[in-house]
mmCIF file with all atom_site columns, C-alpha atoms and ligand atoms in Angstrom:
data_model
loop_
_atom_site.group_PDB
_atom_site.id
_atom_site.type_symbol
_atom_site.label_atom_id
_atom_site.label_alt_id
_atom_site.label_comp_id
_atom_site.label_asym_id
_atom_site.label_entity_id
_atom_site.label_seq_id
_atom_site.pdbx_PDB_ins_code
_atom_site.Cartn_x
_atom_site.Cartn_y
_atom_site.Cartn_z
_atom_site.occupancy
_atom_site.B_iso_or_equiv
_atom_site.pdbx_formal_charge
_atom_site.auth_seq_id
_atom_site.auth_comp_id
_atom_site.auth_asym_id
_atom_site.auth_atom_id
_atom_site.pdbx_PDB_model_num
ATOM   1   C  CA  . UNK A 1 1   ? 26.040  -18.053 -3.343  1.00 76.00 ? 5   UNK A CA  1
ATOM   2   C  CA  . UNK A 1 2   ? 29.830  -18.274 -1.804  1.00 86.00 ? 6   UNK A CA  1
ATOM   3   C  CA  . UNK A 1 3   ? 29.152  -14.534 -0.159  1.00 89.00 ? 7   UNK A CA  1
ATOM   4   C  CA  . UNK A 1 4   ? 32.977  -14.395 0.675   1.00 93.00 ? 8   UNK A CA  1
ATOM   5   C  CA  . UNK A 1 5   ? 34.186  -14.684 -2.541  1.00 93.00 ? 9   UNK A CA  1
ATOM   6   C  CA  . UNK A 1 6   ? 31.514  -12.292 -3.777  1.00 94.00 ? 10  UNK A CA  1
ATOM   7   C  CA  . UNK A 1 7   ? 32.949  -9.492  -1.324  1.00 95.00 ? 11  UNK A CA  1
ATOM   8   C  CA  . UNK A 1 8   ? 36.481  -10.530 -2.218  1.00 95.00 ? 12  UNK A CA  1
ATOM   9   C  CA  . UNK A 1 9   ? 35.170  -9.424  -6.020  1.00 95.00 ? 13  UNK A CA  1
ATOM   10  C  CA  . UNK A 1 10  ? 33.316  -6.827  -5.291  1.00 95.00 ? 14  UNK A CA  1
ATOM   11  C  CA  . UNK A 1 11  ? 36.602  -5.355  -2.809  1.00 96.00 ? 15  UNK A CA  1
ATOM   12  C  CA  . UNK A 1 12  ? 39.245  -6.034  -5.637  1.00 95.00 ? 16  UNK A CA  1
ATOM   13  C  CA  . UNK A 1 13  ? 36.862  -4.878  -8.859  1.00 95.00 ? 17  UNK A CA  1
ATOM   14  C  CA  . UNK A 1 14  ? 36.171  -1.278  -6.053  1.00 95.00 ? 18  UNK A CA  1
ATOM   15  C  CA  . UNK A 1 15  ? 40.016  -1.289  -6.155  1.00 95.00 ? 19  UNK A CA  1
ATOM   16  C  CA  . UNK A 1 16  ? 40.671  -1.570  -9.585  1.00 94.00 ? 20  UNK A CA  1
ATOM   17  C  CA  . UNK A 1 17  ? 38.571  1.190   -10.357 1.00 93.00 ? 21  UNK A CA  1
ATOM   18  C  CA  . UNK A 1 18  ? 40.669  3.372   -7.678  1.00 94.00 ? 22  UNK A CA  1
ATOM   19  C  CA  . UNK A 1 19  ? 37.096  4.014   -5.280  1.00 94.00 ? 23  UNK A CA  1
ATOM   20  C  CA  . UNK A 1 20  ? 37.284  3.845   -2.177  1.00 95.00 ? 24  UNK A CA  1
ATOM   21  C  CA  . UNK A 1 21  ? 34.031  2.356   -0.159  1.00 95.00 ? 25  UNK A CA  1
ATOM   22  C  CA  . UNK A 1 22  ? 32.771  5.561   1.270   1.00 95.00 ? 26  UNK A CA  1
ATOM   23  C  CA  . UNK A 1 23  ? 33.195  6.566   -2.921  1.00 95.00 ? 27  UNK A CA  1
ATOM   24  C  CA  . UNK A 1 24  ? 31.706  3.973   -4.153  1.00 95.00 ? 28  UNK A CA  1
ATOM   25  C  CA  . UNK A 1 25  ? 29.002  4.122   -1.522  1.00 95.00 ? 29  UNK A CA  1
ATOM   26  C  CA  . UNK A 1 26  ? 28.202  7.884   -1.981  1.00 94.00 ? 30  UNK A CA  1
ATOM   27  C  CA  . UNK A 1 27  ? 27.485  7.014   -6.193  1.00 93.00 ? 31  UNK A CA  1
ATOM   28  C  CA  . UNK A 1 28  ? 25.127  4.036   -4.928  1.00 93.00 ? 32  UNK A CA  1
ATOM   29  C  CA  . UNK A 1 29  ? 23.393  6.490   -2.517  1.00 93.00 ? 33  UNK A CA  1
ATOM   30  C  CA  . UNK A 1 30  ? 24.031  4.364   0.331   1.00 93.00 ? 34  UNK A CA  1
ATOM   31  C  CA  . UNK A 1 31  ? 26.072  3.879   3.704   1.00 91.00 ? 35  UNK A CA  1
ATOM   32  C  CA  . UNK A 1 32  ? 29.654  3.098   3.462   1.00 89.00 ? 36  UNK A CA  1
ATOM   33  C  CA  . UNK A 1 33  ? 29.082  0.166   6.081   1.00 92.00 ? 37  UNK A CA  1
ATOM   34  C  CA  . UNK A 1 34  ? 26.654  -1.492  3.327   1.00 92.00 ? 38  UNK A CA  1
ATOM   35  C  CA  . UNK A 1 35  ? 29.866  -1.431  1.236   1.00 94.00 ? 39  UNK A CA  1
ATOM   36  C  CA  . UNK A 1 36  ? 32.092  -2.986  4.204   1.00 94.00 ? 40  UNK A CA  1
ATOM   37  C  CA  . UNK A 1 37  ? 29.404  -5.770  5.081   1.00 94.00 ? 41  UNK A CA  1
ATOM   38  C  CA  . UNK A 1 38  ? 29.237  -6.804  1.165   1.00 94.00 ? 42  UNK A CA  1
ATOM   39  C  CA  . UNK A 1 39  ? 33.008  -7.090  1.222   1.00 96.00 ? 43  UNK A CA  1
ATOM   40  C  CA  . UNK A 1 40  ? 33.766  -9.202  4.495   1.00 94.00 ? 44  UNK A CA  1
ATOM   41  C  CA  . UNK A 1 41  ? 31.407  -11.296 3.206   1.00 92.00 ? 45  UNK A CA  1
ATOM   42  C  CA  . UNK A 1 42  ? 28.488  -10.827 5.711   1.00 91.00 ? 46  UNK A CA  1
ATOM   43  C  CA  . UNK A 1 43  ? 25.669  -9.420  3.498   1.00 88.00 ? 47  UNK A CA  1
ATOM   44  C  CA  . UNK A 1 44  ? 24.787  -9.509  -0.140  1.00 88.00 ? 48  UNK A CA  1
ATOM   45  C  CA  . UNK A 1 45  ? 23.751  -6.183  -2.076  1.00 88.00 ? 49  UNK A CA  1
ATOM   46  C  CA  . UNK A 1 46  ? 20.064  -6.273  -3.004  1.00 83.00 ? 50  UNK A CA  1
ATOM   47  C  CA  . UNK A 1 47  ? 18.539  -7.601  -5.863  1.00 80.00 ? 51  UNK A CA  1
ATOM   48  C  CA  . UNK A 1 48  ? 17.401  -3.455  -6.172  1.00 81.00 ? 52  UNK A CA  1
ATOM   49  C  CA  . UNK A 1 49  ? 20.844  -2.298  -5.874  1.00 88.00 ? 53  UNK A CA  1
ATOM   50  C  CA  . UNK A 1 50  ? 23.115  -5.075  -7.999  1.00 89.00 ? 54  UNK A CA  1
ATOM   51  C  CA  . UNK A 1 51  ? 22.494  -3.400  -11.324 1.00 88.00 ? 55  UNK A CA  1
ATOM   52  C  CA  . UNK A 1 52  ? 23.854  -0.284  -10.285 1.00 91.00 ? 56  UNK A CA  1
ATOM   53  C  CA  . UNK A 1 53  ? 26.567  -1.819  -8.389  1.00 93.00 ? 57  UNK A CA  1
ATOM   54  C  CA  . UNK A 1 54  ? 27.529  -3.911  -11.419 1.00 92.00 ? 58  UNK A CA  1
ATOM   55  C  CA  . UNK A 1 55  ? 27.177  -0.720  -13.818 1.00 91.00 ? 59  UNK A CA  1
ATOM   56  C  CA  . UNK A 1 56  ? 29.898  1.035   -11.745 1.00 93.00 ? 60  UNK A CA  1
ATOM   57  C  CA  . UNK A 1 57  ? 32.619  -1.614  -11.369 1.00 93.00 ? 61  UNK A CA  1
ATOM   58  C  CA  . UNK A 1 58  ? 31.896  -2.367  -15.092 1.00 91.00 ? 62  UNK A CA  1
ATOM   59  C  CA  . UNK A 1 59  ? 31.137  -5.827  -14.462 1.00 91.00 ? 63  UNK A CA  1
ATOM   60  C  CA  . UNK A 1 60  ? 27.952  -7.907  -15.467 1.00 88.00 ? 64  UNK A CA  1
ATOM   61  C  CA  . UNK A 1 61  ? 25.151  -9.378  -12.707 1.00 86.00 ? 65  UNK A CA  1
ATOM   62  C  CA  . UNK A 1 62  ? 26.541  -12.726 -13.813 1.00 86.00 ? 66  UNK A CA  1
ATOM   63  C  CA  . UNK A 1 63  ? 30.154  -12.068 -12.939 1.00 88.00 ? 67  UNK A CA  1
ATOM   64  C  CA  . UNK A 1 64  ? 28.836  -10.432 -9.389  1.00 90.00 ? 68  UNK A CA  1
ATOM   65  C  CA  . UNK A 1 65  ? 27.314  -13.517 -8.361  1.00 88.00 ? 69  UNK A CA  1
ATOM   66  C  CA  . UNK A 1 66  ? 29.897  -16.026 -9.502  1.00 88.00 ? 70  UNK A CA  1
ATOM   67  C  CA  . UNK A 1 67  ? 32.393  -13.836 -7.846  1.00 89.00 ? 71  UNK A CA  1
ATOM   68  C  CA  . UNK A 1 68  ? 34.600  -13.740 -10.336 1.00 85.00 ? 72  UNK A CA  1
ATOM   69  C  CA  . UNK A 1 69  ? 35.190  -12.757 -14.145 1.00 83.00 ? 73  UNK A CA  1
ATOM   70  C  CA  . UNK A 1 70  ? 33.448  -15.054 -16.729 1.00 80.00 ? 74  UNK A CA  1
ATOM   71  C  CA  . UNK A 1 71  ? 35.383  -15.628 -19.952 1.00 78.00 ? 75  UNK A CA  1
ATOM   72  C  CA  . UNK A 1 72  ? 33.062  -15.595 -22.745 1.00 76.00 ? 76  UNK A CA  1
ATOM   73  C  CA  . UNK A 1 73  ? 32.950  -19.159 -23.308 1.00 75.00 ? 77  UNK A CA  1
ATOM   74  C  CA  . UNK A 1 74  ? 31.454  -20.356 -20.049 1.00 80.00 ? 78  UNK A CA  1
ATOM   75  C  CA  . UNK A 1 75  ? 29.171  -17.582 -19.865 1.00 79.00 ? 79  UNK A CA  1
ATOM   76  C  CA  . UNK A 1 76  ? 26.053  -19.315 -20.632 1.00 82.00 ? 80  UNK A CA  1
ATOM   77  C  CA  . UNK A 1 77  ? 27.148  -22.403 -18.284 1.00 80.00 ? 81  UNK A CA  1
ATOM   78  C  CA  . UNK A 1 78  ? 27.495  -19.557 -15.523 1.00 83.00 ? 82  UNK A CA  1
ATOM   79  C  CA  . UNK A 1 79  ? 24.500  -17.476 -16.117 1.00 83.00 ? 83  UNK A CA  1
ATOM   80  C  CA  . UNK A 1 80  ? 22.824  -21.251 -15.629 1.00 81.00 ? 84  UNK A CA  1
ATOM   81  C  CA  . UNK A 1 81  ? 24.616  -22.217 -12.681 1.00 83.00 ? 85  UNK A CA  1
ATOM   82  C  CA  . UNK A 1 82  ? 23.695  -18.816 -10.779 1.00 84.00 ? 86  UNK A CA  1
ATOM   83  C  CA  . UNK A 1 83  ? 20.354  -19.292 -12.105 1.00 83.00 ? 87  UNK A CA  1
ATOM   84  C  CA  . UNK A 1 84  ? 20.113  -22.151 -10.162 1.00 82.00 ? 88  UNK A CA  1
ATOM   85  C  CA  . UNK A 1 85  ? 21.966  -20.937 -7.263  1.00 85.00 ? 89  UNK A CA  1
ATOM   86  C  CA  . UNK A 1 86  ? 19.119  -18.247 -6.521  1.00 84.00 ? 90  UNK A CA  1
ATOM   87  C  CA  . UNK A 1 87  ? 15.875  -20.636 -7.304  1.00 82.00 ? 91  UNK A CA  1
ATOM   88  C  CA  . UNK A 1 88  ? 17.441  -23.037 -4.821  1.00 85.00 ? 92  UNK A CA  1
ATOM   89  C  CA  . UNK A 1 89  ? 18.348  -20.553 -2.003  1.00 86.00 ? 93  UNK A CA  1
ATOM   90  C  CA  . UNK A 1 90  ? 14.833  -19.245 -2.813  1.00 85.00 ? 94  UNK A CA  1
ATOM   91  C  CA  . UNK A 1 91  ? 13.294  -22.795 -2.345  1.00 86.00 ? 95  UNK A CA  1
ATOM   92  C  CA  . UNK A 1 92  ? 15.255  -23.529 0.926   1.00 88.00 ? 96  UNK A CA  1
ATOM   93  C  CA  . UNK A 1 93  ? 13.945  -20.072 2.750   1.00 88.00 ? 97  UNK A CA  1
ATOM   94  C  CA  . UNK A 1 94  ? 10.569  -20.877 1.684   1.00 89.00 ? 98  UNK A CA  1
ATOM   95  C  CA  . UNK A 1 95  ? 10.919  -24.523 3.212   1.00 89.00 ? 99  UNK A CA  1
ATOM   96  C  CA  . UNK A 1 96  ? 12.450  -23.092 6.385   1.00 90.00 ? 100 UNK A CA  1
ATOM   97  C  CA  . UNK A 1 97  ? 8.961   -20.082 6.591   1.00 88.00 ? 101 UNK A CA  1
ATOM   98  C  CA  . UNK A 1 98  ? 6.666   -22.621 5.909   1.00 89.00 ? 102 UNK A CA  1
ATOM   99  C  CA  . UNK A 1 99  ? 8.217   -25.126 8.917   1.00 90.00 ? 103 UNK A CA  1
ATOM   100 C  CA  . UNK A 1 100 ? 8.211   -21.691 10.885  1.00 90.00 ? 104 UNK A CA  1
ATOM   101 C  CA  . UNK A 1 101 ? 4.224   -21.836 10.041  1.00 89.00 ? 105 UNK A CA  1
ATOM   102 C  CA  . UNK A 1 102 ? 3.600   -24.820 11.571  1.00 89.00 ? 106 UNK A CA  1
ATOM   103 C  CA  . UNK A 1 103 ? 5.762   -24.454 14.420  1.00 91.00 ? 107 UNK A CA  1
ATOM   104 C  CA  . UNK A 1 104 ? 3.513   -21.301 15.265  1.00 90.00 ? 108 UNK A CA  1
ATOM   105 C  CA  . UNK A 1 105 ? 1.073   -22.710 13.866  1.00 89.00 ? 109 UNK A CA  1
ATOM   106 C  CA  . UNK A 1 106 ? 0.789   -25.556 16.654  1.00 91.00 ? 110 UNK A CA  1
ATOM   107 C  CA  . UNK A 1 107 ? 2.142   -23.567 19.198  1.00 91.00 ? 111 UNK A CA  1
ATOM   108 C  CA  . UNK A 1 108 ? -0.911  -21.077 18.457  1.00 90.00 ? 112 UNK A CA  1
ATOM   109 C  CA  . UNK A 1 109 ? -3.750  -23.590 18.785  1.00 89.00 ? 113 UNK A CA  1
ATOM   110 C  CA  . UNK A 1 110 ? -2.569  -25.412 21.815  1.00 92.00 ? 114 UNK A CA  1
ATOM   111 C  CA  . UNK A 1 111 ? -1.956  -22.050 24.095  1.00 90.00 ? 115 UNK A CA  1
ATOM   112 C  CA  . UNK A 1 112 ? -5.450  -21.697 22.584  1.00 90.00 ? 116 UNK A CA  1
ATOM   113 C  CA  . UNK A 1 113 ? -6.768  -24.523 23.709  1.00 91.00 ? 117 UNK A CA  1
ATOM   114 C  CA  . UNK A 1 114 ? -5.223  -24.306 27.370  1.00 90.00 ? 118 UNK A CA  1
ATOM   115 C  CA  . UNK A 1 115 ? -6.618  -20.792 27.265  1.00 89.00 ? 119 UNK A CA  1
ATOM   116 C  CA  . UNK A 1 116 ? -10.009 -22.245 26.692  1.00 89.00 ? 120 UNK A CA  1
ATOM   117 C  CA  . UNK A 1 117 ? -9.484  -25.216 28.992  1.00 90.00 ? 121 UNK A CA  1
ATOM   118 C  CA  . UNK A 1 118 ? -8.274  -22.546 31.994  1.00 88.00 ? 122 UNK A CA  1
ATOM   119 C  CA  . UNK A 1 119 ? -11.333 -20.645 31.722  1.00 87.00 ? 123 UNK A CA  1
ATOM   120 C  CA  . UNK A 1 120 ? -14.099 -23.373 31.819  1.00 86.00 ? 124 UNK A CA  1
ATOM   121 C  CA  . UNK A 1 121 ? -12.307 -25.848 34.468  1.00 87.00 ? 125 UNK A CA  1
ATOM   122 C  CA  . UNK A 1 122 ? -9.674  -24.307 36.052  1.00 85.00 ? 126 UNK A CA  1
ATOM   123 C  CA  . UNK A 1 123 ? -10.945 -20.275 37.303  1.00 82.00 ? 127 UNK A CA  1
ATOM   124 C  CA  . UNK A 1 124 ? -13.780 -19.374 38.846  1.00 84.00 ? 128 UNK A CA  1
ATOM   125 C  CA  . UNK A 1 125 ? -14.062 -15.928 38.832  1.00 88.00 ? 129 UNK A CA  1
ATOM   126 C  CA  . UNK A 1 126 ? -16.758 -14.683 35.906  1.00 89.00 ? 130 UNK A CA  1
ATOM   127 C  CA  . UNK A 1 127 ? -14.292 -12.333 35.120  1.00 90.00 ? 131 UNK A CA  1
ATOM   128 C  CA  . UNK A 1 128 ? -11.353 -13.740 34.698  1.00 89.00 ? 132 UNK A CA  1
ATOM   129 C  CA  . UNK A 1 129 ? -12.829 -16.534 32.824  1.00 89.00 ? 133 UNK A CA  1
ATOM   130 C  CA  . UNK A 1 130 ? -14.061 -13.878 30.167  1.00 89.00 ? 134 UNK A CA  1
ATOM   131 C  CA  . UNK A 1 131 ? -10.714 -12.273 29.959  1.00 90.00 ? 135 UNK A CA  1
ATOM   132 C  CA  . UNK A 1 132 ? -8.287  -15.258 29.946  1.00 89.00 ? 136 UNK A CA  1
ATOM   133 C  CA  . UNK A 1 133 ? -11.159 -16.613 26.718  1.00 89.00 ? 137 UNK A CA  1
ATOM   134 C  CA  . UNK A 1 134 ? -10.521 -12.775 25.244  1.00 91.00 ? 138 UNK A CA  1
ATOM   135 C  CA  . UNK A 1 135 ? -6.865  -13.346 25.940  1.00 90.00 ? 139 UNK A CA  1
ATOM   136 C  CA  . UNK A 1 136 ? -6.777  -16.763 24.011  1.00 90.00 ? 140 UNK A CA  1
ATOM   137 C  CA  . UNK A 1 137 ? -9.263  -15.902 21.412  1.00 91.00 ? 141 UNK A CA  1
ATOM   138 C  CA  . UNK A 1 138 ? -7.074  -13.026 20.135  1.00 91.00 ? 142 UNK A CA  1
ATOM   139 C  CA  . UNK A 1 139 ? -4.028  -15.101 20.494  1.00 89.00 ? 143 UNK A CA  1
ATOM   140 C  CA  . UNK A 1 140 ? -5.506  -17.332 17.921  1.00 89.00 ? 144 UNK A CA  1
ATOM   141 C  CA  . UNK A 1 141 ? -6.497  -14.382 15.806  1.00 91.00 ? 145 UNK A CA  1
ATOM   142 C  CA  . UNK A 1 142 ? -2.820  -13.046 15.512  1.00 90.00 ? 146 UNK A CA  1
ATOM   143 C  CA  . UNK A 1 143 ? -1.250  -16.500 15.371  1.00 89.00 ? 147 UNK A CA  1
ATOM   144 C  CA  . UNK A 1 144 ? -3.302  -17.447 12.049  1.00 87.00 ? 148 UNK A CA  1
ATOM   145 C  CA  . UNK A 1 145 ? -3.118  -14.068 10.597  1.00 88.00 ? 149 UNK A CA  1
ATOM   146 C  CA  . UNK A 1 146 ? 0.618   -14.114 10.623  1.00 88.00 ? 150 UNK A CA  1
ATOM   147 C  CA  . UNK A 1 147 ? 0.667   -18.354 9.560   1.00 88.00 ? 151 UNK A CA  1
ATOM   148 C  CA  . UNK A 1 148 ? -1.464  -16.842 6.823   1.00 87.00 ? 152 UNK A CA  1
ATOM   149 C  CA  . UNK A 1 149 ? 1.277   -14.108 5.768   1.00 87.00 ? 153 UNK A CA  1
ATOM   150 C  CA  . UNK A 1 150 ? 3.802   -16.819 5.487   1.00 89.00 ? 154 UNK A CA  1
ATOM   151 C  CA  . UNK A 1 151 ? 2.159   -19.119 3.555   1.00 86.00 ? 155 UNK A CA  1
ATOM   152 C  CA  . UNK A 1 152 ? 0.746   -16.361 0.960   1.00 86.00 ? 156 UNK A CA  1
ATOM   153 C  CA  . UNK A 1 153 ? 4.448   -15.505 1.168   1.00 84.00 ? 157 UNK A CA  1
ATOM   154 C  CA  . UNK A 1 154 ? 6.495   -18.412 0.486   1.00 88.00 ? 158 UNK A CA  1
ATOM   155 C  CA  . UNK A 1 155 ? 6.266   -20.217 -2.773  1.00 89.00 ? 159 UNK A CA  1
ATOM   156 C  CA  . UNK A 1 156 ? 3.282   -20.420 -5.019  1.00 91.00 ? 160 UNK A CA  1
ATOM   157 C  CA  . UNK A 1 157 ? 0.077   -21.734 -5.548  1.00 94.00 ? 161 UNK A CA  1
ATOM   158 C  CA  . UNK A 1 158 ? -0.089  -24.024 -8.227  1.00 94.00 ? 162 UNK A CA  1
ATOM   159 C  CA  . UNK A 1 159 ? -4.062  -24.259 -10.412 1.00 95.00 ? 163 UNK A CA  1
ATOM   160 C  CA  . UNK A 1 160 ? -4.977  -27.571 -11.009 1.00 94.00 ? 164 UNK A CA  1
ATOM   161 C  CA  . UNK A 1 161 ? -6.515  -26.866 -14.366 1.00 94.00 ? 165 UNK A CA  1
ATOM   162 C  CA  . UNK A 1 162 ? -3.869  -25.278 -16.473 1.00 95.00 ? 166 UNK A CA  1
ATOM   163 C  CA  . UNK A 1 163 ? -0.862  -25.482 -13.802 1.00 93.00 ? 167 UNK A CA  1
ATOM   164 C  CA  . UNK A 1 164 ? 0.130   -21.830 -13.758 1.00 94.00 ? 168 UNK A CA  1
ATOM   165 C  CA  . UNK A 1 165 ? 1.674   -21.119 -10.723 1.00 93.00 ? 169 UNK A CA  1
ATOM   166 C  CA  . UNK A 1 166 ? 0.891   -17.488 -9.344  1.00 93.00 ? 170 UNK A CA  1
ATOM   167 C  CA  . UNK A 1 167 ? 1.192   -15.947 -5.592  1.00 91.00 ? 171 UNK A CA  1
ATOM   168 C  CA  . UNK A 1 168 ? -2.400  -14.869 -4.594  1.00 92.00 ? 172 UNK A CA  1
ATOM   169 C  CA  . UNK A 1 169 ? -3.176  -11.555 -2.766  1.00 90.00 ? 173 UNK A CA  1
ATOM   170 C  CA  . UNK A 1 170 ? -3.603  -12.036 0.835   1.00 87.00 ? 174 UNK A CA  1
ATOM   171 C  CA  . UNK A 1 171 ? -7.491  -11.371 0.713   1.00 88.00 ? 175 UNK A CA  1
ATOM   172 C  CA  . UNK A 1 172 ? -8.081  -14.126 -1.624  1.00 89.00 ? 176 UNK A CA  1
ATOM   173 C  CA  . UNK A 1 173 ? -5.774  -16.534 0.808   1.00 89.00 ? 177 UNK A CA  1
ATOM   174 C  CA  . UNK A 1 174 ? -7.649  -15.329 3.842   1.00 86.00 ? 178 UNK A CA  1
ATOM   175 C  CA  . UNK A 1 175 ? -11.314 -16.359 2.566   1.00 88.00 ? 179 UNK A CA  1
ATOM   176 C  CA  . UNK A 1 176 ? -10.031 -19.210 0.352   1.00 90.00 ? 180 UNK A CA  1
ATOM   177 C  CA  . UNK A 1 177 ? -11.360 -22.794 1.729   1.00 90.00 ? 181 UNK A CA  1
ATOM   178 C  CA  . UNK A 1 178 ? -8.539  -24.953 2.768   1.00 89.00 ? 182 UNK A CA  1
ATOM   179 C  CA  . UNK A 1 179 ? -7.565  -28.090 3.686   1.00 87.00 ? 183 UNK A CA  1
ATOM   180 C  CA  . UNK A 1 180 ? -4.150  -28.265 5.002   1.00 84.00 ? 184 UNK A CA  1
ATOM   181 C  CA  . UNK A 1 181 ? -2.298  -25.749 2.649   1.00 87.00 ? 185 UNK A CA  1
ATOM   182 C  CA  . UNK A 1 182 ? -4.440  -26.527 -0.519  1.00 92.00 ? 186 UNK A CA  1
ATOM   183 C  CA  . UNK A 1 183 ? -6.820  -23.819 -1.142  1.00 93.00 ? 187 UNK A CA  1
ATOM   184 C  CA  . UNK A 1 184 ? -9.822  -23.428 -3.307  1.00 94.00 ? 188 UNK A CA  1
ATOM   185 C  CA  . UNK A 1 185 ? -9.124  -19.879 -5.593  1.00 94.00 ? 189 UNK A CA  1
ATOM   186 C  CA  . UNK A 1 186 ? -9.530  -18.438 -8.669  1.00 93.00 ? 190 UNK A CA  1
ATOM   187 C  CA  . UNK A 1 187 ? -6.600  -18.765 -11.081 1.00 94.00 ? 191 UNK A CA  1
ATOM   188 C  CA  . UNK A 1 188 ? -5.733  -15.505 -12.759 1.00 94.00 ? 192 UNK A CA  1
ATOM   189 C  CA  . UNK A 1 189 ? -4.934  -17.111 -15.691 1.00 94.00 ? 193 UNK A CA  1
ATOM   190 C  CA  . UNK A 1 190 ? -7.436  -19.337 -16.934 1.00 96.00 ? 194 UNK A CA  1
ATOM   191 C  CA  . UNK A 1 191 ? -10.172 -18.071 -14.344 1.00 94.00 ? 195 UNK A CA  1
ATOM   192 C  CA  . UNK A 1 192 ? -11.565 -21.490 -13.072 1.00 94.00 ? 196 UNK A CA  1
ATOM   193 C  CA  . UNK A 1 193 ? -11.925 -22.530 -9.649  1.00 94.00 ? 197 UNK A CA  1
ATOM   194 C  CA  . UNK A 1 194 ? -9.946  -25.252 -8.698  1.00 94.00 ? 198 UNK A CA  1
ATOM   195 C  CA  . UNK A 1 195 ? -8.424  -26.652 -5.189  1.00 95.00 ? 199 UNK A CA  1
ATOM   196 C  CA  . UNK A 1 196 ? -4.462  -24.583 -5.743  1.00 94.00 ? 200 UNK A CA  1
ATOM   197 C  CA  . UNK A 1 197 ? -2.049  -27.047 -4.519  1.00 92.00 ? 201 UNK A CA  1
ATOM   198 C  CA  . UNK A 1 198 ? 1.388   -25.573 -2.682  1.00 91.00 ? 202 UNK A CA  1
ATOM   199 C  CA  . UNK A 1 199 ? 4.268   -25.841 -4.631  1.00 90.00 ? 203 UNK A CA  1
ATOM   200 C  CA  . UNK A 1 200 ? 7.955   -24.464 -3.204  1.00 85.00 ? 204 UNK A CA  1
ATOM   201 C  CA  . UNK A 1 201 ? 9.500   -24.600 -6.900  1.00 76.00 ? 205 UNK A CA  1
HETATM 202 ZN ZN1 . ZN  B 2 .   ? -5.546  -21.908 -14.259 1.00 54.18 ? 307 ZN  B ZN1 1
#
């Protein structure tokens, strides 16, 4: 989505309807400055907040996200395009979380492996030993719990028996057998078992 032009829109559609931001803001029941970052271009409105957006500068979602008016002709072409547009940017900020998973992913397991290493070769104190193996253990603990989060997060799970792709609750993620990022669930369509592989689209 060209954000700039969007703002540029959303600015001369507020204008055309003689509102001024802080107007405009008060009927959307939020902050003037919301208004201000949509129309310099450095935020989009939420998906929760472009209906109502779009109901009061009379335009359609379509026309908001292609940043301009659509004559009737192309409309189909557009709704299409910005279709598109939002499964893509969805796809590329799932690729970028799930790298972010295995960057903390290996981070994680090797400070947990140094902690472990520390405390059997390296200290000699009883007690320190114990807490630097507490220290590393609930490292480990909170590093998978939050590479978990991601990947339940970004894209889907895909069944191998009928294909449906679904996002699974965290719970079932959690106790699921993996390997790697293919897990063994239970589809909530057809209800069979099968090893869900990771899909981003
Ligand atoms: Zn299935």
């Amino acid at each position: 989505m060209n954000q700039v032009k969007i703002g540029k829109f959303i600015a001369q559609c507020r204008k055309e309807k003689n509102m001024t931001q802080a107007e405009l803001a008060e009927k959307l029941n939020i902050t003037d400055r919301a208004i201000s970052k949509w129309e310099t271009g450095k935020g989009m409105p939420d998906s929760s907040i472009m209906l109502d957006l779009c109901n009061e500068l009379n335009i359609s979602v379509n026309e908001l996200l292609s940043g301009e008016v659509i004559k009737m002709e192309n409309y189909d072409r557009k709704v299409e395009e910005n279709f598109i547009k939002l499964q893509k940017e969805k796809e590329d900020s799932d690729k970028r979380l799930l790298f972010t998973e295995t960057v903390i992913g290996s981070i994680i397991t090797i400070s947990f492996l140094l902690m472990i290493f520390l405390s059997i070769f390296a200290i000699e104190n009883i007690i320190w030993k114990v807490v630097t193996i507490t220290i590393g253990i609930i490292i480990f603990i909170i590093g998978i719990g939050s590479c978990l989060l991601i990947e339940q997060k970004a894209g889907y799970y895909q069944c191998d028996n009928c294909k449906y792709k679904y996002i699974p609750s965290y719970k079932q993620v959690l106790f699921a057998m993996h390997s790697g990022r293919t897990r063994y669930m239970k589809c909530p369509k057809c209800h069979k078992r099968t090893w869900n592989k990771k899909v981003i689209d």
